[in-house]
Amino acid sequence: MWPGILTATGKPQLIDGGIKLKPGQAINITAPEGWSGRFWGRRGCAFDTSGNGKCVTGDCGGKLKCAGAGGEPPASLAEFTLDSKEG
């Protein structure tokens, strides 16, 4: 599985925007207060040792680490805003 992450403008990027997870692998991601952005799953990905490649769905510019690029449709995503405070 290759989750992609797009962080909202002005917020810190989490894990450079993407990672490869092996079957059954789990990770913890710590986001700072007020973080907002999107997570989506990518499918059918193949990347070289430099992190260049392509995904069948959810591709983000042909990179393992999306680094600010969003996922190309089709992709199912979840959008989060953490510890939002109205002021």
PDB file of N, CA, C and O in Angstrom, residues 21-78:
ATOM      1  N   LEU A  21       3.953   1.039   2.519  1.00  0.00           N
ATOM      2  CA  LEU A  21       3.719   0.158   3.652  1.00  0.00           C
ATOM      3  C   LEU A  21       3.635  -1.277   3.153  1.00  0.00           C
ATOM      4  O   LEU A  21       2.959  -1.554   2.163  1.00  0.00           O
ATOM      5  N   LYS A  22       4.312  -2.171   3.831  1.00  0.00           N
ATOM      6  CA  LYS A  22       4.256  -3.591   3.498  1.00  0.00           C
ATOM      7  C   LYS A  22       2.960  -4.184   4.048  1.00  0.00           C
ATOM      8  O   LYS A  22       2.365  -3.621   4.973  1.00  0.00           O
ATOM      9  N   PRO A  23       2.503  -5.310   3.506  1.00  0.00           N
ATOM     10  CA  PRO A  23       1.276  -5.938   4.037  1.00  0.00           C
ATOM     11  C   PRO A  23       1.363  -6.127   5.549  1.00  0.00           C
ATOM     12  O   PRO A  23       2.361  -6.617   6.071  1.00  0.00           O
ATOM     13  N   GLY A  24       0.335  -5.681   6.250  1.00  0.00           N
ATOM     14  CA  GLY A  24       0.279  -5.802   7.703  1.00  0.00           C
ATOM     15  C   GLY A  24       1.068  -4.762   8.468  1.00  0.00           C
ATOM     16  O   GLY A  24       0.970  -4.684   9.690  1.00  0.00           O
ATOM     17  N   GLN A  25       1.863  -3.932   7.786  1.00  0.00           N
ATOM     18  CA  GLN A  25       2.661  -2.912   8.459  1.00  0.00           C
ATOM     19  C   GLN A  25       1.776  -1.745   8.879  1.00  0.00           C
ATOM     20  O   GLN A  25       0.850  -1.352   8.172  1.00  0.00           O
ATOM     21  N   ALA A  26       2.061  -1.180  10.033  1.00  0.00           N
ATOM     22  CA  ALA A  26       1.369   0.005  10.537  1.00  0.00           C
ATOM     23  C   ALA A  26       2.410   1.020  10.973  1.00  0.00           C
ATOM     24  O   ALA A  26       3.506   0.657  11.392  1.00  0.00           O
ATOM     25  N   ILE A  27       2.074   2.291  10.872  1.00  0.00           N
ATOM     26  CA  ILE A  27       2.944   3.361  11.353  1.00  0.00           C
ATOM     27  C   ILE A  27       2.105   4.352  12.150  1.00  0.00           C
ATOM     28  O   ILE A  27       0.890   4.423  11.977  1.00  0.00           O
ATOM     29  N   ASN A  28       2.753   5.105  13.002  1.00  0.00           N
ATOM     30  CA  ASN A  28       2.125   6.210  13.715  1.00  0.00           C
ATOM     31  C   ASN A  28       2.659   7.499  13.128  1.00  0.00           C
ATOM     32  O   ASN A  28       3.864   7.640  12.935  1.00  0.00           O
ATOM     33  N   ILE A  29       1.764   8.416  12.852  1.00  0.00           N
ATOM     34  CA  ILE A  29       2.155   9.729  12.330  1.00  0.00           C
ATOM     35  C   ILE A  29       1.697  10.769  13.341  1.00  0.00           C
ATOM     36  O   ILE A  29       0.531  10.798  13.719  1.00  0.00           O
ATOM     37  N   THR A  30       2.618  11.602  13.780  1.00  0.00           N
ATOM     38  CA  THR A  30       2.291  12.664  14.717  1.00  0.00           C
ATOM     39  C   THR A  30       2.150  13.967  13.946  1.00  0.00           C
ATOM     40  O   THR A  30       3.075  14.387  13.256  1.00  0.00           O
ATOM     41  N   ALA A  31       0.983  14.568  14.063  1.00  0.00           N
ATOM     42  CA  ALA A  31       0.721  15.840  13.384  1.00  0.00           C
ATOM     43  C   ALA A  31       0.631  16.947  14.427  1.00  0.00           C
ATOM     44  O   ALA A  31       0.118  16.734  15.524  1.00  0.00           O
ATOM     45  N   PRO A  32       1.119  18.130  14.094  1.00  0.00           N
ATOM     46  CA  PRO A  32       1.045  19.242  15.045  1.00  0.00           C
ATOM     47  C   PRO A  32      -0.371  19.783  15.183  1.00  0.00           C
ATOM     48  O   PRO A  32      -1.215  19.567  14.308  1.00  0.00           O
ATOM     49  N   GLU A  33      -0.630  20.482  16.278  1.00  0.00           N
ATOM     50  CA  GLU A  33      -1.936  21.107  16.500  1.00  0.00           C
ATOM     51  C   GLU A  33      -2.309  21.982  15.311  1.00  0.00           C
ATOM     52  O   GLU A  33      -1.476  22.722  14.779  1.00  0.00           O
ATOM     53  N   GLY A  34      -3.548  21.879  14.883  1.00  0.00           N
ATOM     54  CA  GLY A  34      -4.035  22.696  13.785  1.00  0.00           C
ATOM     55  C   GLY A  34      -3.713  22.161  12.403  1.00  0.00           C
ATOM     56  O   GLY A  34      -4.048  22.782  11.405  1.00  0.00           O
ATOM     57  N   TRP A  35      -3.085  20.982  12.336  1.00  0.00           N
ATOM     58  CA  TRP A  35      -2.743  20.410  11.030  1.00  0.00           C
ATOM     59  C   TRP A  35      -4.009  20.076  10.262  1.00  0.00           C
ATOM     60  O   TRP A  35      -5.009  19.639  10.823  1.00  0.00           O
ATOM     61  N   SER A  36      -3.982  20.292   8.962  1.00  0.00           N
ATOM     62  CA  SER A  36      -5.079  19.856   8.105  1.00  0.00           C
ATOM     63  C   SER A  36      -4.506  19.368   6.785  1.00  0.00           C
ATOM     64  O   SER A  36      -3.447  19.820   6.338  1.00  0.00           O
ATOM     65  N   GLY A  37      -5.204  18.424   6.204  1.00  0.00           N
ATOM     66  CA  GLY A  37      -4.773  17.878   4.933  1.00  0.00           C
ATOM     67  C   GLY A  37      -5.556  16.642   4.551  1.00  0.00           C
ATOM     68  O   GLY A  37      -6.574  16.324   5.165  1.00  0.00           O
ATOM     69  N   ARG A  38      -5.058  15.936   3.530  1.00  0.00           N
ATOM     70  CA  ARG A  38      -5.743  14.778   2.969  1.00  0.00           C
ATOM     71  C   ARG A  38      -4.824  13.565   2.932  1.00  0.00           C
ATOM     72  O   ARG A  38      -3.633  13.697   2.680  1.00  0.00           O
ATOM     73  N   PHE A  39      -5.413  12.414   3.151  1.00  0.00           N
ATOM     74  CA  PHE A  39      -4.754  11.121   2.987  1.00  0.00           C
ATOM     75  C   PHE A  39      -5.531  10.349   1.931  1.00  0.00           C
ATOM     76  O   PHE A  39      -6.762  10.415   1.902  1.00  0.00           O
ATOM     77  N   TRP A  40      -4.838   9.610   1.075  1.00  0.00           N
ATOM     78  CA  TRP A  40      -5.521   8.748   0.105  1.00  0.00           C
ATOM     79  C   TRP A  40      -4.651   7.526  -0.176  1.00  0.00           C
ATOM     80  O   TRP A  40      -3.437   7.556   0.006  1.00  0.00           O
ATOM     81  N   GLY A  41      -5.308   6.476  -0.602  1.00  0.00           N
ATOM     82  CA  GLY A  41      -4.595   5.259  -0.965  1.00  0.00           C
ATOM     83  C   GLY A  41      -4.231   5.264  -2.438  1.00  0.00           C
ATOM     84  O   GLY A  41      -5.027   5.695  -3.270  1.00  0.00           O
ATOM     85  N   ARG A  42      -3.039   4.806  -2.733  1.00  0.00           N
ATOM     86  CA  ARG A  42      -2.620   4.641  -4.132  1.00  0.00           C
ATOM     87  C   ARG A  42      -2.524   3.143  -4.405  1.00  0.00           C
ATOM     88  O   ARG A  42      -2.212   2.361  -3.520  1.00  0.00           O
ATOM     89  N   ARG A  43      -2.795   2.762  -5.638  1.00  0.00           N
ATOM     90  CA  ARG A  43      -2.819   1.352  -5.998  1.00  0.00           C
ATOM     91  C   ARG A  43      -1.986   1.117  -7.243  1.00  0.00           C
ATOM     92  O   ARG A  43      -1.886   1.971  -8.113  1.00  0.00           O
ATOM     93  N   GLY A  44      -1.408  -0.084  -7.310  1.00  0.00           N
ATOM     94  CA  GLY A  44      -0.661  -0.486  -8.501  1.00  0.00           C
ATOM     95  C   GLY A  44       0.570   0.367  -8.741  1.00  0.00           C
ATOM     96  O   GLY A  44       0.864   0.736  -9.872  1.00  0.00           O
ATOM     97  N   CYS A  45       1.309   0.660  -7.685  1.00  0.00           N
ATOM     98  CA  CYS A  45       2.477   1.535  -7.797  1.00  0.00           C
ATOM     99  C   CYS A  45       3.754   0.737  -8.028  1.00  0.00           C
ATOM    100  O   CYS A  45       3.897  -0.387  -7.546  1.00  0.00           O
ATOM    101  N   ALA A  46       4.672   1.354  -8.736  1.00  0.00           N
ATOM    102  CA  ALA A  46       6.023   0.821  -8.914  1.00  0.00           C
ATOM    103  C   ALA A  46       6.974   2.006  -8.924  1.00  0.00           C
ATOM    104  O   ALA A  46       6.794   2.945  -9.706  1.00  0.00           O
ATOM    105  N   PHE A  47       7.973   1.967  -8.031  1.00  0.00           N
ATOM    106  CA  PHE A  47       8.933   3.064  -7.909  1.00  0.00           C
ATOM    107  C   PHE A  47      10.346   2.507  -7.969  1.00  0.00           C
ATOM    108  O   PHE A  47      10.612   1.418  -7.473  1.00  0.00           O
ATOM    109  N   ASP A  48      11.258   3.286  -8.538  1.00  0.00           N
ATOM    110  CA  ASP A  48      12.662   2.889  -8.534  1.00  0.00           C
ATOM    111  C   ASP A  48      13.298   3.291  -7.210  1.00  0.00           C
ATOM    112  O   ASP A  48      12.621   3.830  -6.326  1.00  0.00           O
ATOM    113  N   THR A  49      14.572   3.037  -7.054  1.00  0.00           N
ATOM    114  CA  THR A  49      15.258   3.326  -5.795  1.00  0.00           C
ATOM    115  C   THR A  49      15.326   4.821  -5.477  1.00  0.00           C
ATOM    116  O   THR A  49      15.556   5.201  -4.336  1.00  0.00           O
ATOM    117  N   SER A  50      15.100   5.671  -6.483  1.00  0.00           N
ATOM    118  CA  SER A  50      15.083   7.118  -6.264  1.00  0.00           C
ATOM    119  C   SER A  50      13.690   7.636  -5.919  1.00  0.00           C
ATOM    120  O   SER A  50      13.508   8.828  -5.707  1.00  0.00           O
ATOM    121  N   GLY A  51      12.677   6.736  -5.904  1.00  0.00           N
ATOM    122  CA  GLY A  51      11.315   7.152  -5.592  1.00  0.00           C
ATOM    123  C   GLY A  51      10.541   7.666  -6.779  1.00  0.00           C
ATOM    124  O   GLY A  51       9.493   8.278  -6.617  1.00  0.00           O
ATOM    125  N   ASN A  52      11.032   7.423  -7.991  1.00  0.00           N
ATOM    126  CA  ASN A  52      10.322   7.820  -9.209  1.00  0.00           C
ATOM    127  C   ASN A  52       9.565   6.622  -9.752  1.00  0.00           C
ATOM    128  O   ASN A  52      10.067   5.497  -9.726  1.00  0.00           O
ATOM    129  N   GLY A  53       8.366   6.854 -10.260  1.00  0.00           N
ATOM    130  CA  GLY A  53       7.577   5.768 -10.809  1.00  0.00           C
ATOM    131  C   GLY A  53       6.176   6.226 -11.129  1.00  0.00           C
ATOM    132  O   GLY A  53       5.963   7.374 -11.503  1.00  0.00           O
ATOM    133  N   LYS A  54       5.215   5.342 -10.939  1.00  0.00           N
ATOM    134  CA  LYS A  54       3.835   5.646 -11.312  1.00  0.00           C
ATOM    135  C   LYS A  54       2.891   4.749 -10.534  1.00  0.00           C
ATOM    136  O   LYS A  54       3.247   3.637 -10.162  1.00  0.00           O
ATOM    137  N   CYS A  55       1.684   5.232 -10.281  1.00  0.00           N
ATOM    138  CA  CYS A  55       0.620   4.454  -9.650  1.00  0.00           C
ATOM    139  C   CYS A  55      -0.577   4.395 -10.602  1.00  0.00           C
ATOM    140  O   CYS A  55      -0.851   5.366 -11.313  1.00  0.00           O
ATOM    141  N   VAL A  56      -1.300   3.285 -10.573  1.00  0.00           N
ATOM    142  CA  VAL A  56      -2.494   3.134 -11.411  1.00  0.00           C
ATOM    143  C   VAL A  56      -3.582   4.096 -10.944  1.00  0.00           C
ATOM    144  O   VAL A  56      -4.252   4.723 -11.753  1.00  0.00           O
ATOM    145  N   THR A  57      -3.771   4.219  -9.628  1.00  0.00           N
ATOM    146  CA  THR A  57      -4.727   5.183  -9.082  1.00  0.00           C
ATOM    147  C   THR A  57      -4.049   6.048  -8.025  1.00  0.00           C
ATOM    148  O   THR A  57      -3.137   5.610  -7.342  1.00  0.00           O
ATOM    149  N   GLY A  58      -4.491   7.290  -7.916  1.00  0.00           N
ATOM    150  CA  GLY A  58      -3.997   8.194  -6.879  1.00  0.00           C
ATOM    151  C   GLY A  58      -2.581   8.698  -7.084  1.00  0.00           C
ATOM    152  O   GLY A  58      -1.985   9.239  -6.159  1.00  0.00           O
ATOM    153  N   ASP A  59      -2.033   8.553  -8.280  1.00  0.00           N
ATOM    154  CA  ASP A  59      -0.656   8.978  -8.537  1.00  0.00           C
ATOM    155  C   ASP A  59      -0.478  10.462  -8.205  1.00  0.00           C
ATOM    156  O   ASP A  59      -1.403  11.262  -8.362  1.00  0.00           O
ATOM    157  N   CYS A  60       0.709  10.829  -7.740  1.00  0.00           N
ATOM    158  CA  CYS A  60       0.980  12.224  -7.376  1.00  0.00           C
ATOM    159  C   CYS A  60       2.249  12.707  -8.080  1.00  0.00           C
ATOM    160  O   CYS A  60       3.278  12.923  -7.466  1.00  0.00           O
ATOM    161  N   GLY A  61       2.174  12.792  -9.383  1.00  0.00           N
ATOM    162  CA  GLY A  61       3.295  13.312 -10.157  1.00  0.00           C
ATOM    163  C   GLY A  61       4.421  12.318 -10.354  1.00  0.00           C
ATOM    164  O   GLY A  61       5.553  12.715 -10.597  1.00  0.00           O
ATOM    165  N   GLY A  62       4.122  11.016 -10.224  1.00  0.00           N
ATOM    166  CA  GLY A  62       5.135  10.006 -10.476  1.00  0.00           C
ATOM    167  C   GLY A  62       6.181   9.887  -9.384  1.00  0.00           C
ATOM    168  O   GLY A  62       7.309   9.478  -9.631  1.00  0.00           O
ATOM    169  N   LYS A  63       5.819  10.238  -8.160  1.00  0.00           N
ATOM    170  CA  LYS A  63       6.764  10.206  -7.033  1.00  0.00           C
ATOM    171  C   LYS A  63       6.215   9.376  -5.877  1.00  0.00           C
ATOM    172  O   LYS A  63       5.016   9.403  -5.615  1.00  0.00           O
ATOM    173  N   LEU A  64       7.091   8.675  -5.158  1.00  0.00           N
ATOM    174  CA  LEU A  64       6.706   7.979  -3.936  1.00  0.00           C
ATOM    175  C   LEU A  64       6.319   8.993  -2.866  1.00  0.00           C
ATOM    176  O   LEU A  64       5.298   8.870  -2.207  1.00  0.00           O
ATOM    177  N   LYS A  65       7.137  10.021  -2.693  1.00  0.00           N
ATOM    178  CA  LYS A  65       6.889  11.078  -1.709  1.00  0.00           C
ATOM    179  C   LYS A  65       6.242  12.248  -2.441  1.00  0.00           C
ATOM    180  O   LYS A  65       6.910  12.984  -3.170  1.00  0.00           O
ATOM    181  N   CYS A  66       4.935  12.399  -2.257  1.00  0.00           N
ATOM    182  CA  CYS A  66       4.154  13.370  -3.029  1.00  0.00           C
ATOM    183  C   CYS A  66       4.617  14.808  -2.839  1.00  0.00           C
ATOM    184  O   CYS A  66       4.461  15.630  -3.746  1.00  0.00           O
ATOM    185  N   ALA A  67       5.176  15.148  -1.665  1.00  0.00           N
ATOM    186  CA  ALA A  67       5.794  16.457  -1.404  1.00  0.00           C
ATOM    187  C   ALA A  67       4.975  17.638  -1.899  1.00  0.00           C
ATOM    188  O   ALA A  67       5.474  18.525  -2.572  1.00  0.00           O
ATOM    189  N   GLY A  68       3.677  17.638  -1.577  1.00  0.00           N
ATOM    190  CA  GLY A  68       2.833  18.777  -1.930  1.00  0.00           C
ATOM    191  C   GLY A  68       1.965  18.574  -3.149  1.00  0.00           C
ATOM    192  O   GLY A  68       1.118  19.409  -3.446  1.00  0.00           O
ATOM    193  N   ALA A  69       2.120  17.467  -3.860  1.00  0.00           N
ATOM    194  CA  ALA A  69       1.269  17.171  -5.020  1.00  0.00           C
ATOM    195  C   ALA A  69       0.069  16.351  -4.563  1.00  0.00           C
ATOM    196  O   ALA A  69       0.199  15.459  -3.723  1.00  0.00           O
ATOM    197  N   GLY A  70      -1.098  16.649  -5.099  1.00  0.00           N
ATOM    198  CA  GLY A  70      -2.299  15.899  -4.777  1.00  0.00           C
ATOM    199  C   GLY A  70      -2.410  14.638  -5.607  1.00  0.00           C
ATOM    200  O   GLY A  70      -1.670  14.450  -6.581  1.00  0.00           O
ATOM    201  N   GLY A  71      -3.330  13.774  -5.234  1.00  0.00           N
ATOM    202  CA  GLY A  71      -3.550  12.522  -5.942  1.00  0.00           C
ATOM    203  C   GLY A  71      -4.430  12.719  -7.160  1.00  0.00           C
ATOM    204  O   GLY A  71      -5.451  13.399  -7.106  1.00  0.00           O
ATOM    205  N   GLU A  72      -4.036  12.105  -8.278  1.00  0.00           N
ATOM    206  CA  GLU A  72      -4.835  12.173  -9.497  1.00  0.00           C
ATOM    207  C   GLU A  72      -6.027  11.234  -9.374  1.00  0.00           C
ATOM    208  O   GLU A  72      -5.899  10.123  -8.878  1.00  0.00           O
ATOM    209  N   PRO A  73      -7.207  11.664  -9.829  1.00  0.00           N
ATOM    210  CA  PRO A  73      -8.366  10.776  -9.819  1.00  0.00           C
ATOM    211  C   PRO A  73      -8.116   9.587 -10.759  1.00  0.00           C
ATOM    212  O   PRO A  73      -7.385   9.742 -11.729  1.00  0.00           O
ATOM    213  N   PRO A  74      -8.703   8.464 -10.486  1.00  0.00           N
ATOM    214  CA  PRO A  74      -9.591   8.198  -9.359  1.00  0.00           C
ATOM    215  C   PRO A  74      -8.809   7.922  -8.081  1.00  0.00           C
ATOM    216  O   PRO A  74      -7.782   7.259  -8.120  1.00  0.00           O
ATOM    217  N   ALA A  75      -9.304   8.442  -6.989  1.00  0.00           N
ATOM    218  CA  ALA A  75      -8.706   8.190  -5.671  1.00  0.00           C
ATOM    219  C   ALA A  75      -9.756   8.497  -4.608  1.00  0.00           C
ATOM    220  O   ALA A  75     -10.467   9.492  -4.715  1.00  0.00           O
ATOM    221  N   SER A  76      -9.861   7.638  -3.616  1.00  0.00           N
ATOM    222  CA  SER A  76     -10.718   7.904  -2.465  1.00  0.00           C
ATOM    223  C   SER A  76      -9.848   8.542  -1.405  1.00  0.00           C
ATOM    224  O   SER A  76      -8.739   8.080  -1.154  1.00  0.00           O
ATOM    225  N   LEU A  77     -10.333   9.614  -0.801  1.00  0.00           N
ATOM    226  CA  LEU A  77      -9.503  10.315   0.173  1.00  0.00           C
ATOM    227  C   LEU A  77     -10.276  10.626   1.436  1.00  0.00           C
ATOM    228  O   LEU A  77     -11.497  10.603   1.450  1.00  0.00           O
ATOM    229  N   ALA A  78      -9.531  10.908   2.477  1.00  0.00           N
ATOM    230  CA  ALA A  78     -10.073  11.368   3.750  1.00  0.00           C
ATOM    231  C   ALA A  78      -9.410  12.699   4.061  1.00  0.00           C
ATOM    232  O   ALA A  78      -8.196  12.847   3.911  1.00  0.00           O
TER     233      ALA A  78
END
